[in-house]
Amino acid sequence: MPFVRIDALGAGPQRLDALGRAVHEALMETIGIPPDDHFQVLVGHDGTNGTLRYGGYLGVRRDEGLVYVAITLRAGRTDAQKRALYARIAELAHEYAGTEPRNVFVVLTENASVDWSLGHGLAQYAPGPGALM
C-alpha cells in the first residue's frame, strides 16, 4: 500500500490530477498495486506562498517544471522493479502532464508492515488483532 505525496511548482488542479494518475498507473504497472490502493496527497506550489527548491545536482538541469514524488511503501521490491517504476513515472508524467522527464524527482521510503494503520487504529498488515494477513 503505497502512500504518495506529489509536490509540483506552478501546478493547478488539472496538472496535479494528471501527475497523480501518472504515478498511480506506474505503481500498478511496475509493482502490481491494486487499482483501489490509491492514497495520494497532491500539492501545488505557486512560488509565493509555497515553493520548491532545486539545483542541477548530478548534471540534471531542472527548472520551474519540477515535480517531487515521495512514495512510502512496504519493503520488498527488487531494484529492477524500482528502476522500472522511476522510468514509468517519468514517461507517464510527460505524457499526461507535459512534465519533462528531467524534472521528475522520485524518492522511495520503505518500511515494515507494522508501520501502517489503514484506519480504526489498527495495524492491519502486522500479525495480531485486526491483521489483514
mmCIF file of N, CA and C in Angstrom:
data_model
loop_
_atom_site.group_PDB
_atom_site.id
_atom_site.type_symbol
_atom_site.label_atom_id
_atom_site.label_comp_id
_atom_site.label_asym_id
_atom_site.label_seq_id
_atom_site.Cartn_x
_atom_site.Cartn_y
_atom_site.Cartn_z
ATOM 1 N N MET A 1 0.825 -1.173 0.000
ATOM 2 C CA MET A 1 0.000 0.000 0.000
ATOM 3 C C MET A 1 0.871 1.238 0.000
ATOM 4 N N PRO A 2 1.182 1.759 -1.149
ATOM 5 C CA PRO A 2 1.983 2.982 -1.172
ATOM 6 C C PRO A 2 1.177 4.201 -0.732
ATOM 7 N N PHE A 3 1.869 5.112 -0.083
ATOM 8 C CA PHE A 3 1.340 6.432 0.224
ATOM 9 C C PHE A 3 2.179 7.405 -0.576
ATOM 10 N N VAL A 4 1.533 8.229 -1.387
ATOM 11 C CA VAL A 4 2.228 9.080 -2.341
ATOM 12 C C VAL A 4 1.981 10.546 -2.021
ATOM 13 N N ARG A 5 3.035 11.327 -2.054
ATOM 14 C CA ARG A 5 2.923 12.788 -1.980
ATOM 15 C C ARG A 5 3.592 13.353 -3.218
ATOM 16 N N ILE A 6 2.856 14.203 -3.927
ATOM 17 C CA ILE A 6 3.375 14.850 -5.123
ATOM 18 C C ILE A 6 3.331 16.352 -4.898
ATOM 19 N N ASP A 7 4.476 16.994 -5.023
ATOM 20 C CA ASP A 7 4.592 18.447 -4.918
ATOM 21 C C ASP A 7 5.068 18.972 -6.263
ATOM 22 N N ALA A 8 4.341 19.949 -6.810
ATOM 23 C CA ALA A 8 4.689 20.486 -8.120
ATOM 24 C C ALA A 8 4.632 21.999 -8.091
ATOM 25 N N LEU A 9 5.614 22.612 -8.710
ATOM 26 C CA LEU A 9 5.700 24.059 -8.786
ATOM 27 C C LEU A 9 4.803 24.558 -9.916
ATOM 28 N N GLY A 10 3.939 25.522 -9.604
ATOM 29 C CA GLY A 10 3.074 26.114 -10.613
ATOM 30 C C GLY A 10 1.997 25.192 -11.137
ATOM 31 N N ALA A 11 1.585 24.211 -10.354
ATOM 32 C CA ALA A 11 0.606 23.226 -10.819
ATOM 33 C C ALA A 11 -0.779 23.538 -10.273
ATOM 34 N N GLY A 12 -1.748 23.577 -11.173
ATOM 35 C CA GLY A 12 -3.141 23.718 -10.790
ATOM 36 C C GLY A 12 -3.789 22.350 -10.686
ATOM 37 N N PRO A 13 -5.090 22.321 -10.443
ATOM 38 C CA PRO A 13 -5.806 21.058 -10.241
ATOM 39 C C PRO A 13 -5.671 20.057 -11.389
ATOM 40 N N GLN A 14 -5.725 20.520 -12.637
ATOM 41 C CA GLN A 14 -5.649 19.590 -13.762
ATOM 42 C C GLN A 14 -4.282 18.928 -13.860
ATOM 43 N N ARG A 15 -3.227 19.712 -13.693
ATOM 44 C CA ARG A 15 -1.871 19.136 -13.763
ATOM 45 C C ARG A 15 -1.635 18.193 -12.587
ATOM 46 N N LEU A 16 -2.084 18.578 -11.397
ATOM 47 C CA LEU A 16 -1.926 17.705 -10.237
ATOM 48 C C LEU A 16 -2.657 16.382 -10.447
ATOM 49 N N ASP A 17 -3.868 16.450 -10.994
ATOM 50 C CA ASP A 17 -4.621 15.230 -11.278
ATOM 51 C C ASP A 17 -3.864 14.356 -12.274
ATOM 52 N N ALA A 18 -3.334 14.971 -13.321
ATOM 53 C CA ALA A 18 -2.584 14.214 -14.333
ATOM 54 C C ALA A 18 -1.342 13.556 -13.730
ATOM 55 N N LEU A 19 -0.645 14.273 -12.860
ATOM 56 C CA LEU A 19 0.537 13.702 -12.205
ATOM 57 C C LEU A 19 0.134 12.563 -11.271
ATOM 58 N N GLY A 20 -0.963 12.739 -10.541
ATOM 59 C CA GLY A 20 -1.456 11.673 -9.666
ATOM 60 C C GLY A 20 -1.804 10.422 -10.451
ATOM 61 N N ARG A 21 -2.468 10.590 -11.595
ATOM 62 C CA ARG A 21 -2.801 9.440 -12.451
ATOM 63 C C ARG A 21 -1.539 8.762 -12.966
ATOM 64 N N ALA A 22 -0.562 9.561 -13.362
ATOM 65 C CA ALA A 22 0.688 9.012 -13.881
ATOM 66 C C ALA A 22 1.378 8.129 -12.844
ATOM 67 N N VAL A 23 1.488 8.630 -11.621
ATOM 68 C CA VAL A 23 2.158 7.870 -10.560
ATOM 69 C C VAL A 23 1.360 6.621 -10.210
ATOM 70 N N HIS A 24 0.044 6.757 -10.098
ATOM 71 C CA HIS A 24 -0.778 5.600 -9.727
ATOM 72 C C HIS A 24 -0.695 4.506 -10.793
ATOM 73 N N GLU A 25 -0.798 4.883 -12.052
ATOM 74 C CA GLU A 25 -0.695 3.888 -13.127
ATOM 75 C C GLU A 25 0.683 3.229 -13.145
ATOM 76 N N ALA A 26 1.724 4.014 -12.926
ATOM 77 C CA ALA A 26 3.074 3.446 -12.887
ATOM 78 C C ALA A 26 3.213 2.441 -11.747
ATOM 79 N N LEU A 27 2.643 2.751 -10.590
ATOM 80 C CA LEU A 27 2.687 1.817 -9.458
ATOM 81 C C LEU A 27 1.936 0.529 -9.775
ATOM 82 N N MET A 28 0.787 0.639 -10.429
ATOM 83 C CA MET A 28 0.028 -0.566 -10.794
ATOM 84 C C MET A 28 0.813 -1.415 -11.796
ATOM 85 N N GLU A 29 1.386 -0.771 -12.799
ATOM 86 C CA GLU A 29 2.079 -1.493 -13.867
ATOM 87 C C GLU A 29 3.390 -2.131 -13.416
ATOM 88 N N THR A 30 4.146 -1.446 -12.577
ATOM 89 C CA THR A 30 5.500 -1.914 -12.277
ATOM 90 C C THR A 30 5.628 -2.726 -10.999
ATOM 91 N N ILE A 31 4.790 -2.426 -10.003
ATOM 92 C CA ILE A 31 4.907 -3.202 -8.763
ATOM 93 C C ILE A 31 3.614 -3.907 -8.391
ATOM 94 N N GLY A 32 2.589 -3.772 -9.227
ATOM 95 C CA GLY A 32 1.384 -4.567 -9.062
ATOM 96 C C GLY A 32 0.429 -4.148 -7.969
ATOM 97 N N ILE A 33 0.381 -2.856 -7.634
ATOM 98 C CA ILE A 33 -0.613 -2.465 -6.629
ATOM 99 C C ILE A 33 -2.008 -2.554 -7.255
ATOM 100 N N PRO A 34 -3.037 -2.839 -6.450
ATOM 101 C CA PRO A 34 -4.396 -2.905 -6.990
ATOM 102 C C PRO A 34 -4.934 -1.502 -7.320
ATOM 103 N N PRO A 35 -5.891 -1.415 -8.236
ATOM 104 C CA PRO A 35 -6.433 -0.111 -8.642
ATOM 105 C C PRO A 35 -7.010 0.727 -7.498
ATOM 106 N N ASP A 36 -7.607 0.091 -6.500
ATOM 107 C CA ASP A 36 -8.217 0.862 -5.415
ATOM 108 C C ASP A 36 -7.246 1.188 -4.282
ATOM 109 N N ASP A 37 -5.993 0.809 -4.418
ATOM 110 C CA ASP A 37 -4.942 1.142 -3.454
ATOM 111 C C ASP A 37 -4.395 2.517 -3.848
ATOM 112 N N HIS A 38 -5.186 3.552 -3.569
ATOM 113 C CA HIS A 38 -4.947 4.869 -4.143
ATOM 114 C C HIS A 38 -4.963 5.923 -3.046
ATOM 115 N N PHE A 39 -3.791 6.199 -2.479
ATOM 116 C CA PHE A 39 -3.671 7.152 -1.383
ATOM 117 C C PHE A 39 -2.618 8.188 -1.758
ATOM 118 N N GLN A 40 -3.072 9.403 -2.042
ATOM 119 C CA GLN A 40 -2.173 10.441 -2.526
ATOM 120 C C GLN A 40 -2.479 11.785 -1.869
ATOM 121 N N VAL A 41 -1.425 12.578 -1.702
ATOM 122 C CA VAL A 41 -1.542 13.980 -1.334
ATOM 123 C C VAL A 41 -0.922 14.750 -2.495
ATOM 124 N N LEU A 42 -1.699 15.622 -3.119
ATOM 125 C CA LEU A 42 -1.252 16.383 -4.286
ATOM 126 C C LEU A 42 -1.204 17.856 -3.905
ATOM 127 N N VAL A 43 -0.021 18.465 -4.033
ATOM 128 C CA VAL A 43 0.158 19.843 -3.589
ATOM 129 C C VAL A 43 0.807 20.671 -4.696
ATOM 130 N N GLY A 44 0.143 21.758 -5.055
ATOM 131 C CA GLY A 44 0.711 22.714 -5.998
ATOM 132 C C GLY A 44 1.314 23.884 -5.238
ATOM 133 N N HIS A 45 2.453 24.339 -5.677
ATOM 134 C CA HIS A 45 3.144 25.471 -5.051
ATOM 135 C C HIS A 45 3.182 26.620 -6.049
ATOM 136 N N ASP A 46 2.780 27.809 -5.602
ATOM 137 C CA ASP A 46 2.678 28.942 -6.520
ATOM 138 C C ASP A 46 3.938 29.799 -6.593
ATOM 139 N N GLY A 47 4.948 29.487 -5.809
ATOM 140 C CA GLY A 47 6.188 30.254 -5.833
ATOM 141 C C GLY A 47 6.162 31.457 -4.901
ATOM 142 N N THR A 48 4.986 31.784 -4.360
ATOM 143 C CA THR A 48 4.854 32.916 -3.444
ATOM 144 C C THR A 48 4.532 32.431 -2.040
ATOM 145 N N ASN A 49 3.403 31.725 -1.908
ATOM 146 C CA ASN A 49 3.006 31.197 -0.603
ATOM 147 C C ASN A 49 3.707 29.891 -0.286
ATOM 148 N N GLY A 50 4.196 29.230 -1.271
ATOM 149 C CA GLY A 50 4.958 27.999 -1.121
ATOM 150 C C GLY A 50 5.779 27.795 -2.376
ATOM 151 N N THR A 51 6.924 27.213 -2.220
ATOM 152 C CA THR A 51 7.775 26.994 -3.383
ATOM 153 C C THR A 51 8.577 25.720 -3.205
ATOM 154 N N LEU A 52 9.294 25.345 -4.226
ATOM 155 C CA LEU A 52 10.181 24.185 -4.192
ATOM 156 C C LEU A 52 11.579 24.660 -4.557
ATOM 157 N N ARG A 53 12.563 24.119 -3.920
ATOM 158 C CA ARG A 53 13.958 24.437 -4.238
ATOM 159 C C ARG A 53 14.536 23.294 -5.061
ATOM 160 N N TYR A 54 15.412 23.637 -5.977
ATOM 161 C CA TYR A 54 16.024 22.613 -6.820
ATOM 162 C C TYR A 54 17.367 23.122 -7.314
ATOM 163 N N GLY A 55 18.195 22.197 -7.702
ATOM 164 C CA GLY A 55 19.501 22.528 -8.258
ATOM 165 C C GLY A 55 19.799 21.594 -9.413
ATOM 166 N N GLY A 56 20.998 21.679 -9.911
ATOM 167 C CA GLY A 56 21.404 20.860 -11.044
ATOM 168 C C GLY A 56 22.245 19.670 -10.617
ATOM 169 N N TYR A 57 21.965 19.121 -9.462
ATOM 170 C CA TYR A 57 22.731 18.013 -8.896
ATOM 171 C C TYR A 57 22.857 16.852 -9.878
ATOM 172 N N LEU A 58 24.040 16.266 -9.946
ATOM 173 C CA LEU A 58 24.391 15.145 -10.824
ATOM 174 C C LEU A 58 24.163 15.472 -12.305
ATOM 175 N N GLY A 59 24.247 16.755 -12.636
ATOM 176 C CA GLY A 59 24.150 17.170 -14.026
ATOM 177 C C GLY A 59 22.746 17.186 -14.591
ATOM 178 N N VAL A 60 21.723 17.038 -13.748
ATOM 179 C CA VAL A 60 20.342 17.086 -14.222
ATOM 180 C C VAL A 60 19.879 18.544 -14.118
ATOM 181 N N ARG A 61 19.580 19.142 -15.256
ATOM 182 C CA ARG A 61 19.162 20.543 -15.311
ATOM 183 C C ARG A 61 17.655 20.644 -15.079
ATOM 184 N N ARG A 62 17.279 20.993 -13.862
ATOM 185 C CA ARG A 62 15.871 21.126 -13.505
ATOM 186 C C ARG A 62 15.443 22.578 -13.671
ATOM 187 N N ASP A 63 14.125 22.795 -13.789
ATOM 188 C CA ASP A 63 13.617 24.159 -13.889
ATOM 189 C C ASP A 63 12.267 24.254 -13.186
ATOM 190 N N GLU A 64 11.522 25.310 -13.483
ATOM 191 C CA GLU A 64 10.257 25.553 -12.791
ATOM 192 C C GLU A 64 9.194 24.492 -13.064
ATOM 193 N N GLY A 65 9.454 23.545 -13.928
ATOM 194 C CA GLY A 65 8.540 22.424 -14.163
ATOM 195 C C GLY A 65 8.735 21.277 -13.189
ATOM 196 N N LEU A 66 9.534 21.492 -12.173
ATOM 197 C CA LEU A 66 9.912 20.463 -11.207
ATOM 198 C C LEU A 66 8.719 19.808 -10.516
ATOM 199 N N VAL A 67 8.821 18.482 -10.352
ATOM 200 C CA VAL A 67 7.840 17.703 -9.603
ATOM 201 C C VAL A 67 8.594 16.779 -8.656
ATOM 202 N N TYR A 68 8.272 16.865 -7.378
ATOM 203 C CA TYR A 68 8.814 15.929 -6.394
ATOM 204 C C TYR A 68 7.753 14.870 -6.113
ATOM 205 N N VAL A 69 8.159 13.607 -6.194
ATOM 206 C CA VAL A 69 7.269 12.486 -5.906
ATOM 207 C C VAL A 69 7.895 11.687 -4.769
ATOM 208 N N ALA A 70 7.216 11.643 -3.626
ATOM 209 C CA ALA A 70 7.695 10.875 -2.474
ATOM 210 C C ALA A 70 6.722 9.721 -2.253
ATOM 211 N N ILE A 71 7.253 8.501 -2.300
ATOM 212 C CA ILE A 71 6.426 7.309 -2.162
ATOM 213 C C ILE A 71 6.907 6.520 -0.947
ATOM 214 N N THR A 72 5.997 6.269 -0.022
ATOM 215 C CA THR A 72 6.281 5.420 1.129
ATOM 216 C C THR A 72 5.564 4.100 0.888
ATOM 217 N N LEU A 73 6.297 3.002 1.028
ATOM 218 C CA LEU A 73 5.714 1.686 0.782
ATOM 219 C C LEU A 73 6.427 0.634 1.611
ATOM 220 N N ARG A 74 5.761 -0.506 1.747
ATOM 221 C CA ARG A 74 6.382 -1.606 2.483
ATOM 222 C C ARG A 74 7.575 -2.133 1.706
ATOM 223 N N ALA A 75 8.600 -2.546 2.413
ATOM 224 C CA ALA A 75 9.820 -3.069 1.801
ATOM 225 C C ALA A 75 9.534 -4.362 1.047
ATOM 226 N N GLY A 76 10.365 -4.635 0.045
ATOM 227 C CA GLY A 76 10.264 -5.913 -0.639
ATOM 228 C C GLY A 76 10.377 -5.857 -2.150
ATOM 229 N N ARG A 77 10.415 -4.674 -2.734
ATOM 230 C CA ARG A 77 10.542 -4.601 -4.192
ATOM 231 C C ARG A 77 11.994 -4.749 -4.606
ATOM 232 N N THR A 78 12.196 -5.309 -5.774
ATOM 233 C CA THR A 78 13.550 -5.501 -6.291
ATOM 234 C C THR A 78 14.077 -4.190 -6.862
ATOM 235 N N ASP A 79 15.400 -4.129 -7.048
ATOM 236 C CA ASP A 79 15.995 -2.962 -7.692
ATOM 237 C C ASP A 79 15.441 -2.779 -9.098
ATOM 238 N N ALA A 80 15.219 -3.864 -9.815
ATOM 239 C CA ALA A 80 14.670 -3.778 -11.176
ATOM 240 C C ALA A 80 13.258 -3.189 -11.158
ATOM 241 N N GLN A 81 12.433 -3.577 -10.189
ATOM 242 C CA GLN A 81 11.088 -3.011 -10.083
ATOM 243 C C GLN A 81 11.145 -1.517 -9.790
ATOM 244 N N LYS A 82 12.062 -1.120 -8.929
ATOM 245 C CA LYS A 82 12.193 0.299 -8.587
ATOM 246 C C LYS A 82 12.647 1.106 -9.802
ATOM 247 N N ARG A 83 13.610 0.592 -10.530
ATOM 248 C CA ARG A 83 14.078 1.291 -11.738
ATOM 249 C C ARG A 83 12.957 1.410 -12.770
ATOM 250 N N ALA A 84 12.188 0.341 -12.928
ATOM 251 C CA ALA A 84 11.059 0.371 -13.862
ATOM 252 C C ALA A 84 10.017 1.396 -13.402
ATOM 253 N N LEU A 85 9.800 1.485 -12.100
ATOM 254 C CA LEU A 85 8.849 2.447 -11.557
ATOM 255 C C LEU A 85 9.294 3.869 -11.867
ATOM 256 N N TYR A 86 10.555 4.204 -11.603
ATOM 257 C CA TYR A 86 11.056 5.555 -11.873
ATOM 258 C C TYR A 86 10.875 5.916 -13.345
ATOM 259 N N ALA A 87 11.254 4.995 -14.212
ATOM 260 C CA ALA A 87 11.160 5.259 -15.650
ATOM 261 C C ALA A 87 9.714 5.460 -16.084
ATOM 262 N N ARG A 88 8.812 4.631 -15.575
ATOM 263 C CA ARG A 88 7.410 4.727 -15.984
ATOM 264 C C ARG A 88 6.750 5.990 -15.440
ATOM 265 N N ILE A 89 7.098 6.390 -14.217
ATOM 266 C CA ILE A 89 6.568 7.649 -13.686
ATOM 267 C C ILE A 89 6.995 8.804 -14.576
ATOM 268 N N ALA A 90 8.269 8.866 -14.926
ATOM 269 C CA ALA A 90 8.773 9.951 -15.775
ATOM 270 C C ALA A 90 8.083 9.942 -17.140
ATOM 271 N N GLU A 91 7.908 8.762 -17.708
ATOM 272 C CA GLU A 91 7.262 8.639 -19.012
ATOM 273 C C GLU A 91 5.810 9.114 -18.963
ATOM 274 N N LEU A 92 5.056 8.639 -17.970
ATOM 275 C CA LEU A 92 3.646 8.993 -17.877
ATOM 276 C C LEU A 92 3.439 10.444 -17.435
ATOM 277 N N ALA A 93 4.324 10.978 -16.600
ATOM 278 C CA ALA A 93 4.231 12.387 -16.205
ATOM 279 C C ALA A 93 4.414 13.277 -17.428
ATOM 280 N N HIS A 94 5.281 12.864 -18.333
ATOM 281 C CA HIS A 94 5.468 13.616 -19.576
ATOM 282 C C HIS A 94 4.232 13.496 -20.456
ATOM 283 N N GLU A 95 3.732 12.271 -20.593
ATOM 284 C CA GLU A 95 2.571 12.030 -21.451
ATOM 285 C C GLU A 95 1.311 12.720 -20.933
ATOM 286 N N TYR A 96 1.029 12.607 -19.650
ATOM 287 C CA TYR A 96 -0.228 13.109 -19.090
ATOM 288 C C TYR A 96 -0.183 14.573 -18.673
ATOM 289 N N ALA A 97 0.969 15.040 -18.178
ATOM 290 C CA ALA A 97 1.044 16.384 -17.601
ATOM 291 C C ALA A 97 2.029 17.298 -18.312
ATOM 292 N N GLY A 98 2.711 16.791 -19.333
ATOM 293 C CA GLY A 98 3.672 17.612 -20.048
ATOM 294 C C GLY A 98 4.938 17.904 -19.267
ATOM 295 N N THR A 99 5.191 17.155 -18.219
ATOM 296 C CA THR A 99 6.373 17.357 -17.377
ATOM 297 C C THR A 99 7.588 16.714 -18.036
ATOM 298 N N GLU A 100 8.622 17.493 -18.220
ATOM 299 C CA GLU A 100 9.857 16.959 -18.787
ATOM 300 C C GLU A 100 10.418 15.894 -17.848
ATOM 301 N N PRO A 101 10.819 14.732 -18.370
ATOM 302 C CA PRO A 101 11.350 13.675 -17.508
ATOM 303 C C PRO A 101 12.503 14.126 -16.610
ATOM 304 N N ARG A 102 13.305 15.084 -17.066
ATOM 305 C CA ARG A 102 14.412 15.581 -16.236
ATOM 306 C C ARG A 102 13.917 16.298 -14.991
ATOM 307 N N ASN A 103 12.657 16.724 -14.993
ATOM 308 C CA ASN A 103 12.073 17.438 -13.854
ATOM 309 C C ASN A 103 11.314 16.533 -12.894
ATOM 310 N N VAL A 104 11.357 15.233 -13.107
ATOM 311 C CA VAL A 104 10.646 14.291 -12.236
ATOM 312 C C VAL A 104 11.644 13.691 -11.249
ATOM 313 N N PHE A 105 11.523 14.089 -10.004
ATOM 314 C CA PHE A 105 12.405 13.658 -8.912
ATOM 315 C C PHE A 105 11.597 12.720 -8.031
ATOM 316 N N VAL A 106 12.034 11.463 -7.908
ATOM 317 C CA VAL A 106 11.287 10.450 -7.158
ATOM 318 C C VAL A 106 12.148 9.913 -6.020
ATOM 319 N N VAL A 107 11.544 9.766 -4.856
ATOM 320 C CA VAL A 107 12.219 9.131 -3.731
ATOM 321 C C VAL A 107 11.278 8.088 -3.131
ATOM 322 N N LEU A 108 11.821 6.907 -2.853
ATOM 323 C CA LEU A 108 11.078 5.836 -2.188
ATOM 324 C C LEU A 108 11.562 5.717 -0.752
ATOM 325 N N THR A 109 10.618 5.539 0.160
ATOM 326 C CA THR A 109 10.932 5.248 1.548
ATOM 327 C C THR A 109 10.232 3.944 1.894
ATOM 328 N N GLU A 110 11.012 2.953 2.280
ATOM 329 C CA GLU A 110 10.438 1.648 2.610
ATOM 330 C C GLU A 110 10.322 1.501 4.123
ATOM 331 N N ASN A 111 9.300 0.762 4.521
ATOM 332 C CA ASN A 111 9.132 0.485 5.939
ATOM 333 C C ASN A 111 8.548 -0.914 6.120
ATOM 334 N N ALA A 112 8.194 -1.235 7.360
ATOM 335 C CA ALA A 112 7.699 -2.575 7.693
ATOM 336 C C ALA A 112 6.177 -2.588 7.768
ATOM 337 N N SER A 113 5.607 -3.772 7.765
ATOM 338 C CA SER A 113 4.151 -3.930 7.803
ATOM 339 C C SER A 113 3.520 -3.273 9.023
ATOM 340 N N VAL A 114 4.179 -3.336 10.169
ATOM 341 C CA VAL A 114 3.632 -2.775 11.401
ATOM 342 C C VAL A 114 3.592 -1.237 11.356
ATOM 343 N N ASP A 115 4.235 -0.628 10.380
ATOM 344 C CA ASP A 115 4.286 0.829 10.274
ATOM 345 C C ASP A 115 3.057 1.441 9.619
ATOM 346 N N TRP A 116 2.044 0.629 9.340
ATOM 347 C CA TRP A 116 0.851 1.112 8.659
ATOM 348 C C TRP A 116 -0.398 0.892 9.508
ATOM 349 N N SER A 117 -1.228 1.931 9.591
ATOM 350 C CA SER A 117 -2.575 1.808 10.125
ATOM 351 C C SER A 117 -3.506 2.358 9.058
ATOM 352 N N LEU A 118 -4.378 1.521 8.545
ATOM 353 C CA LEU A 118 -5.261 1.896 7.448
ATOM 354 C C LEU A 118 -6.627 2.369 7.943
ATOM 355 N N GLY A 119 -6.738 2.562 9.230
ATOM 356 C CA GLY A 119 -7.983 3.029 9.837
ATOM 357 C C GLY A 119 -8.314 2.249 11.089
ATOM 358 N N HIS A 120 -9.201 2.771 11.882
ATOM 359 C CA HIS A 120 -9.668 2.155 13.118
ATOM 360 C C HIS A 120 -8.569 1.973 14.160
ATOM 361 N N GLY A 121 -7.427 2.620 13.978
ATOM 362 C CA GLY A 121 -6.344 2.499 14.942
ATOM 363 C C GLY A 121 -5.698 1.131 14.989
ATOM 364 N N LEU A 122 -5.817 0.368 13.898
ATOM 365 C CA LEU A 122 -5.257 -0.984 13.831
ATOM 366 C C LEU A 122 -4.068 -1.027 12.878
ATOM 367 N N ALA A 123 -3.165 -1.962 13.119
ATOM 368 C CA ALA A 123 -2.053 -2.229 12.204
ATOM 369 C C ALA A 123 -2.448 -3.432 11.351
ATOM 370 N N GLN A 124 -3.250 -3.165 10.326
ATOM 371 C CA GLN A 124 -3.882 -4.242 9.551
ATOM 372 C C GLN A 124 -2.884 -5.177 8.859
ATOM 373 N N TYR A 125 -1.725 -4.712 8.508
ATOM 374 C CA TYR A 125 -0.736 -5.554 7.819
ATOM 375 C C TYR A 125 0.134 -6.370 8.782
ATOM 376 N N ALA A 126 0.132 -6.030 10.061
ATOM 377 C CA ALA A 126 1.011 -6.681 11.034
ATOM 378 C C ALA A 126 0.281 -7.834 11.703
ATOM 379 N N PRO A 127 0.986 -8.906 12.031
ATOM 380 C CA PRO A 127 0.349 -10.020 12.749
ATOM 381 C C PRO A 127 -0.255 -9.535 14.065
ATOM 382 N N GLY A 128 -1.410 -10.066 14.398
ATOM 383 C CA GLY A 128 -2.070 -9.709 15.650
ATOM 384 C C GLY A 128 -3.489 -9.260 15.393
ATOM 385 N N PRO A 129 -4.137 -8.659 16.400
ATOM 386 C CA PRO A 129 -5.530 -8.226 16.266
ATOM 387 C C PRO A 129 -5.707 -7.239 15.104
ATOM 388 N N GLY A 130 -6.704 -7.484 14.276
ATOM 389 C CA GLY A 130 -7.013 -6.585 13.166
ATOM 390 C C GLY A 130 -6.190 -6.814 11.919
ATOM 391 N N ALA A 131 -5.343 -7.824 11.918
ATOM 392 C CA ALA A 131 -4.451 -8.070 10.774
ATOM 393 C C ALA A 131 -5.246 -8.497 9.547
ATOM 394 N N LEU A 132 -4.796 -8.070 8.385
ATOM 395 C CA LEU A 132 -5.384 -8.470 7.117
ATOM 396 C C LEU A 132 -4.756 -9.735 6.585
ATOM 397 N N MET A 133 -3.583 -10.051 7.081
ATOM 398 C CA MET A 133 -2.822 -11.182 6.536
ATOM 399 C C MET A 133 -3.060 -12.447 7.311
#
